[in-house]
Amino acid sequence: GTGATGGSEAGGYPDQNITIVVPFSAGGPTDTVTRMIAEPMAAKLGGKIVVQNVEGAGGTVGAGEVARAKPDGYTVLMHHIGMSTAPALYKNLGYKPLESFQTVGLVTEVPMTVVARKDFAPATLQDLVTHVKANADKVTLANAGIGAASHLCGLLFQTATGVKLQEVPYEGTGPALTDLVGGQVDFMCDQTTNTSGQISAGEVKAYAVTTPERVKSLPDVPTTTEAGLPKLQVSVWHGLYVPTGTPQDVVQKLSEALKVALADQKVIDQMAKLGTAPVPAEDATPQAHRTKLEEQLGTWAKVITDAGVKVS
Ligand code: MLT
């Protein structure tokens, strides 16, 4: 096709559908963020974006598929903090974050919430801590698999409280939340982009948010610091990736389209309703994203190794 807007365009890119791979189930937080930006990105690029869910192993299956995809700009990965924790959790990961991928830009940094089934006995975070210490072998903690943000948050909770809980892995926290609402599992640490609706509807109990400040859209939920567990602090940064070797001018076009999407009022409003916000434009760039990834790889490798998590 012809470069609709002329200028120093990357040839005719895009001249076919672009796939953004979400490495978790449809309906979860990663999927939600991706579908928010896909449409305004596609409009800016003058092409069509298809969102494809490739689940499994805490996001590492989907990430691996994109690492091995053709570096032509037609396969993009949406991933989050899990890109920086997986190398410390998996012996044979099948990709190296800094070598297998080209960063495109950061997207958003999402607070997490500690949520429980609504008839779970503990009323507050402190009650939860007391309860798990006395009943560690009976309490079930849901996550989206080893390497997921929900897994990391659950790990931080267990490290901070000195307990080892029975973890129940799902292919995403979309399905995990369904089971939590259904009372099939006791509690979970998951992003506001997934839990906000159920918290506001009173379908799950919210003990705390894992950010230094309260989340404006969840004003009644205390921070972990207020609730007496200051060590439980984590927010889930997201970024877009393409396979290493993707032409730089294509990377730039994707980054420009991402910036346009993050400046879209509909995206800003949707994110605000779900407790988060777009990153500043200067962070929606390949370099800012790479700097973040390098720093986070170092941070979590230490935390995970210190926690003595089995590398599977
Ligand atoms: C996670 O890492 O917990 C994922 O964000 C879950 C999901 O997106 O389904």
Coordinates of C-alpha atoms and ligand atoms in Angstrom, one line a residue:
G1 CA 0.0 0.0 0.0
T2 CA 1.1 3.6 -0.2
G3 CA 2.4 5.5 2.9
A4 CA -0.9 7.4 3.5
T5 CA 0.8 10.4 5.0
G6 CA 4.0 10.7 3.0
G7 CA 7.1 12.1 4.6
S8 CA 10.0 9.8 5.5
E9 CA 7.7 6.8 6.0
A10 CA 9.0 3.3 6.6
G11 CA 8.4 2.2 3.0
G12 CA 4.7 1.1 2.9
Y13 CA 4.6 0.0 6.5
P14 CA 2.1 -1.1 7.4
D15 CA 0.8 -2.8 4.3
Q16 CA -0.8 -5.8 6.2
N17 CA -2.4 -6.5 9.6
I18 CA -0.3 -5.9 12.7
T19 CA -0.6 -8.5 15.5
I20 CA -0.1 -7.4 19.1
V21 CA 0.4 -10.6 21.2
V22 CA -0.9 -10.5 24.7
P23 CA 0.8 -13.3 26.7
F24 CA -2.2 -13.8 29.0
S25 CA -5.9 -14.6 28.7
A26 CA -8.4 -12.3 27.1
G27 CA -10.3 -10.2 29.6
G28 CA -7.3 -9.8 32.0
P29 CA -5.4 -6.6 32.8
T30 CA -2.7 -7.0 30.1
D31 CA -5.4 -7.7 27.5
T32 CA -7.5 -4.7 28.7
V33 CA -4.6 -2.2 28.4
T34 CA -3.7 -3.6 24.9
R35 CA -7.2 -3.3 23.6
M36 CA -7.4 0.3 24.8
I37 CA -4.5 1.5 22.7
A38 CA -4.8 -0.8 19.7
E39 CA -7.5 1.2 17.9
P40 CA -5.9 4.7 18.2
M41 CA -2.5 3.1 17.3
A42 CA -4.1 1.5 14.2
A43 CA -5.6 4.8 13.2
K44 CA -2.3 6.6 13.4
L45 CA -0.5 3.8 11.5
G46 CA -3.2 3.7 8.8
G47 CA -3.5 -0.1 9.2
K48 CA -5.3 -2.8 11.2
I49 CA -4.2 -4.1 14.5
V50 CA -5.3 -7.6 15.7
V51 CA -4.9 -8.5 19.4
Q52 CA -3.9 -12.2 19.9
N53 CA -3.9 -13.9 23.3
V54 CA -1.0 -16.4 23.6
E55 CA -1.3 -17.8 27.1
G56 CA 0.9 -20.0 29.3
A57 CA 3.7 -20.1 31.9
G58 CA 3.3 -16.7 33.3
G59 CA 3.5 -14.9 30.0
T60 CA 6.8 -16.6 28.9
V61 CA 5.1 -18.7 26.1
G62 CA 3.7 -15.6 24.4
A63 CA 6.9 -13.6 24.9
G64 CA 8.9 -16.6 23.4
E65 CA 6.7 -16.7 20.3
V66 CA 7.3 -13.0 19.6
A67 CA 11.0 -13.4 20.2
R68 CA 11.1 -15.9 17.4
A69 CA 8.7 -14.0 15.0
K70 CA 9.9 -12.3 11.8
P71 CA 11.4 -8.9 12.7
D72 CA 9.2 -7.1 10.2
G73 CA 7.0 -5.0 12.5
Y74 CA 3.9 -7.1 12.0
T75 CA 4.3 -9.0 15.3
V76 CA 4.4 -6.9 18.4
L77 CA 4.4 -8.0 22.1
M78 CA 2.6 -6.2 24.9
H79 CA 4.3 -7.3 28.1
H80 CA 4.9 -5.9 31.6
I81 CA 7.1 -6.3 34.7
G82 CA 7.2 -10.1 34.0
M83 CA 9.7 -9.4 31.2
S84 CA 12.1 -8.4 34.0
T85 CA 11.3 -11.2 36.5
A86 CA 11.2 -14.3 34.2
P87 CA 15.0 -14.6 33.7
A88 CA 15.4 -15.1 37.5
L89 CA 12.5 -17.6 37.6
Y90 CA 13.1 -19.9 34.6
K91 CA 16.2 -21.9 33.8
N92 CA 15.5 -22.4 30.1
L93 CA 13.6 -19.3 29.2
G94 CA 14.1 -19.5 25.4
Y95 CA 14.7 -15.7 25.1
K96 CA 16.9 -13.1 26.6
P97 CA 15.0 -9.8 27.2
L98 CA 17.8 -7.4 26.2
E99 CA 18.9 -9.5 23.2
S100 CA 15.8 -11.1 21.8
F101 CA 13.7 -7.9 21.8
Q102 CA 13.8 -4.3 20.6
T103 CA 11.9 -2.0 23.0
V104 CA 9.3 0.3 21.4
G105 CA 8.1 2.3 24.4
L106 CA 6.6 2.2 27.9
V107 CA 2.8 2.3 28.1
T108 CA 1.5 2.6 31.6
E109 CA 2.4 1.7 35.2
V110 CA -0.5 0.0 37.0
P111 CA -1.1 -0.2 40.8
M112 CA -2.0 -3.6 42.3
T113 CA -4.7 -4.5 44.8
V114 CA -4.7 -7.2 47.4
V115 CA -8.2 -8.7 46.9
A116 CA -10.1 -11.6 48.5
R117 CA -13.3 -13.5 48.0
K118 CA -16.0 -11.4 49.6
D119 CA -16.8 -13.9 52.5
F120 CA -13.2 -14.6 53.3
A121 CA -12.9 -14.1 57.1
P122 CA -10.0 -11.6 57.4
A123 CA -11.5 -8.0 57.4
T124 CA -8.3 -6.0 57.0
L125 CA -4.8 -6.6 55.6
Q126 CA -3.5 -7.1 59.2
D127 CA -6.2 -9.7 59.8
L128 CA -5.1 -11.4 56.6
V129 CA -1.5 -11.5 57.8
T130 CA -2.5 -13.0 61.1
H131 CA -4.8 -15.5 59.3
V132 CA -2.2 -16.7 56.8
K133 CA 0.4 -17.1 59.5
A134 CA -2.0 -19.4 61.4
N135 CA -3.4 -21.2 58.4
A136 CA -0.7 -21.1 55.7
D137 CA -1.4 -24.7 54.5
K138 CA -5.1 -24.0 54.0
V139 CA -5.1 -20.6 52.3
T140 CA -5.1 -20.5 48.4
L141 CA -3.5 -17.6 46.5
A142 CA -4.3 -17.2 42.8
N143 CA -2.0 -15.9 40.1
A144 CA -1.4 -16.0 36.4
G145 CA 1.6 -18.4 36.6
I146 CA 5.2 -18.2 37.5
G147 CA 6.5 -14.9 36.0
A148 CA 3.2 -13.1 36.1
A149 CA 2.9 -9.8 37.9
S150 CA 0.3 -11.4 40.2
H151 CA 2.9 -14.1 41.0
L152 CA 5.6 -11.5 41.8
C153 CA 3.1 -9.6 44.1
G154 CA 2.2 -12.9 45.8
L155 CA 5.9 -13.7 46.2
L156 CA 6.5 -10.3 47.9
F157 CA 3.5 -10.9 50.1
Q158 CA 4.8 -14.3 51.2
T159 CA 8.3 -12.9 51.7
A160 CA 7.0 -10.0 53.8
T161 CA 4.8 -12.2 56.0
G162 CA 7.2 -15.2 56.1
V163 CA 4.7 -17.7 54.9
K164 CA 4.5 -20.2 52.0
L165 CA 1.0 -20.4 50.6
Q166 CA -0.7 -22.8 48.1
E167 CA -0.6 -21.0 44.8
V168 CA -3.3 -21.6 42.2
P169 CA -2.1 -20.7 38.7
Y170 CA -4.4 -19.5 35.9
E171 CA -3.6 -18.5 32.3
G172 CA -4.5 -14.9 33.2
T173 CA -6.0 -13.0 36.1
G174 CA -9.2 -12.5 34.1
P175 CA -10.2 -16.2 34.8
A176 CA -8.6 -16.0 38.2
L177 CA -10.8 -13.1 39.2
T178 CA -13.9 -15.0 38.0
D179 CA -13.0 -17.8 40.4
L180 CA -12.3 -15.3 43.2
V181 CA -15.8 -13.8 42.7
G182 CA -17.1 -17.3 42.7
G183 CA -15.4 -18.0 46.0
Q184 CA -13.2 -20.8 44.5
V185 CA -9.9 -19.3 45.7
D186 CA -9.2 -17.2 48.7
F187 CA -7.2 -14.1 47.6
M188 CA -4.9 -12.6 44.9
C189 CA -2.8 -9.7 44.1
D190 CA -3.9 -8.2 40.8
Q191 CA -3.9 -4.9 38.9
T192 CA -6.5 -2.2 39.3
T193 CA -7.1 -2.5 35.5
N194 CA -8.8 -5.8 36.3
T195 CA -10.1 -5.6 39.9
S196 CA -11.5 -2.1 40.0
G197 CA -15.0 -3.1 38.7
Q198 CA -15.4 -6.0 41.1
I199 CA -14.1 -3.9 44.0
S200 CA -16.6 -1.1 43.3
A201 CA -19.4 -3.7 42.8
G202 CA -18.6 -5.2 46.2
E203 CA -18.0 -8.6 44.5
V204 CA -14.5 -8.9 46.1
K205 CA -12.9 -7.5 49.3
A206 CA -10.1 -5.1 48.8
Y207 CA -7.5 -5.0 51.5
A208 CA -4.9 -2.5 50.1
V209 CA -3.3 -1.0 47.1
T210 CA 0.4 -1.7 46.6
T211 CA 1.5 1.9 45.8
P212 CA 2.8 4.6 48.1
E213 CA -0.3 6.8 47.5
R214 CA -3.9 5.7 47.4
V215 CA -5.5 5.2 44.0
K216 CA -7.8 8.1 43.2
S217 CA -10.5 5.8 41.7
L218 CA -10.4 3.6 44.8
P219 CA -10.4 6.2 47.5
D220 CA -11.5 3.9 50.3
V221 CA -8.8 1.3 49.8
P222 CA -5.8 1.9 52.1
T223 CA -2.2 1.6 50.9
T224 CA -0.1 -1.3 52.1
T225 CA 1.9 1.1 54.2
E226 CA -1.2 2.5 55.9
A227 CA -2.3 -1.1 56.4
G228 CA 0.9 -2.1 58.1
L229 CA 2.7 -4.0 55.3
P230 CA 5.0 -1.3 53.8
K231 CA 7.3 -3.9 52.2
L232 CA 4.5 -4.9 49.8
Q233 CA 5.1 -2.3 47.1
V234 CA 5.0 -3.0 43.4
S235 CA 3.4 -1.5 40.4
V236 CA 3.2 -3.1 37.0
W237 CA 4.9 -1.2 34.2
H238 CA 4.0 -2.3 30.6
G239 CA 5.8 -1.9 27.4
L240 CA 5.6 -2.8 23.7
Y241 CA 8.4 -5.0 22.1
V242 CA 9.3 -6.2 18.6
P243 CA 11.8 -8.9 17.7
T244 CA 15.4 -7.8 17.5
G245 CA 16.3 -6.9 14.0
T246 CA 13.0 -5.0 13.2
P247 CA 14.0 -2.0 11.0
Q248 CA 14.5 1.2 13.1
D249 CA 12.1 3.3 11.0
V250 CA 9.4 0.7 11.7
V251 CA 10.2 0.9 15.4
Q252 CA 10.0 4.6 15.3
K253 CA 6.6 4.5 13.5
L254 CA 5.3 2.2 16.2
S255 CA 6.6 4.4 19.0
E256 CA 5.0 7.5 17.4
A257 CA 1.7 5.6 17.1
L258 CA 1.9 4.6 20.7
K259 CA 2.5 8.2 21.8
V260 CA -0.6 9.3 19.8
A261 CA -2.7 6.5 21.5
L262 CA -1.4 7.6 25.0
A263 CA -2.5 11.2 24.2
D264 CA -6.0 10.0 23.2
Q265 CA -8.6 11.4 25.6
K266 CA -10.6 8.1 25.5
V267 CA -7.5 6.1 26.5
I268 CA -6.7 8.6 29.3
D269 CA -10.3 8.5 30.6
Q270 CA -10.5 4.7 30.4
M271 CA -7.1 4.3 32.2
A272 CA -8.2 6.8 34.9
K273 CA -11.4 4.9 35.6
L274 CA -9.3 1.8 36.1
G275 CA -6.8 3.3 38.4
T276 CA -3.9 4.1 36.1
A277 CA -2.6 6.6 33.5
P278 CA -0.5 6.7 30.4
V279 CA 3.3 7.2 30.8
P280 CA 4.6 10.7 29.8
A281 CA 5.4 10.9 26.1
E282 CA 9.1 10.9 26.7
D283 CA 8.8 7.4 28.2
A284 CA 6.9 6.0 25.2
T285 CA 10.2 5.7 23.4
P286 CA 12.6 2.8 22.7
Q287 CA 15.4 4.2 24.8
A288 CA 13.4 5.1 27.9
H289 CA 11.8 1.6 27.8
R290 CA 15.2 -0.1 27.4
T291 CA 16.6 1.9 30.4
K292 CA 13.6 0.8 32.5
L293 CA 14.0 -2.8 31.5
E294 CA 17.7 -2.9 32.3
E295 CA 17.1 -1.4 35.8
Q296 CA 14.2 -3.7 36.5
L297 CA 16.1 -6.9 35.4
G298 CA 18.7 -6.0 38.1
T299 CA 16.1 -5.1 40.8
W300 CA 14.0 -8.3 40.5
A301 CA 16.9 -10.7 40.0
K302 CA 18.1 -9.8 43.4
V303 CA 14.7 -9.9 45.1
I304 CA 13.8 -13.3 43.5
T305 CA 17.2 -14.8 44.3
D306 CA 17.0 -13.6 47.9
A307 CA 13.6 -15.1 48.2
G308 CA 15.1 -18.4 47.2
V309 CA 12.4 -19.0 44.6
K310 CA 12.8 -22.3 42.8
V311 CA 14.0 -21.7 39.3
S312 CA 11.8 -24.0 37.2
Ligands
MLT1 C1 -0.3 -10.9 35.5 O1 0.9 -10.8 35.3 O2 -0.8 -11.2 36.5 C2 -1.1 -10.6 34.3 O3 -1.2 -9.3 34.1 C3 -2.4 -11.3 34.3 C4 -3.2 -10.9 33.1 O4 -2.9 -9.9 32.4 O5 -4.1 -11.7 32.8

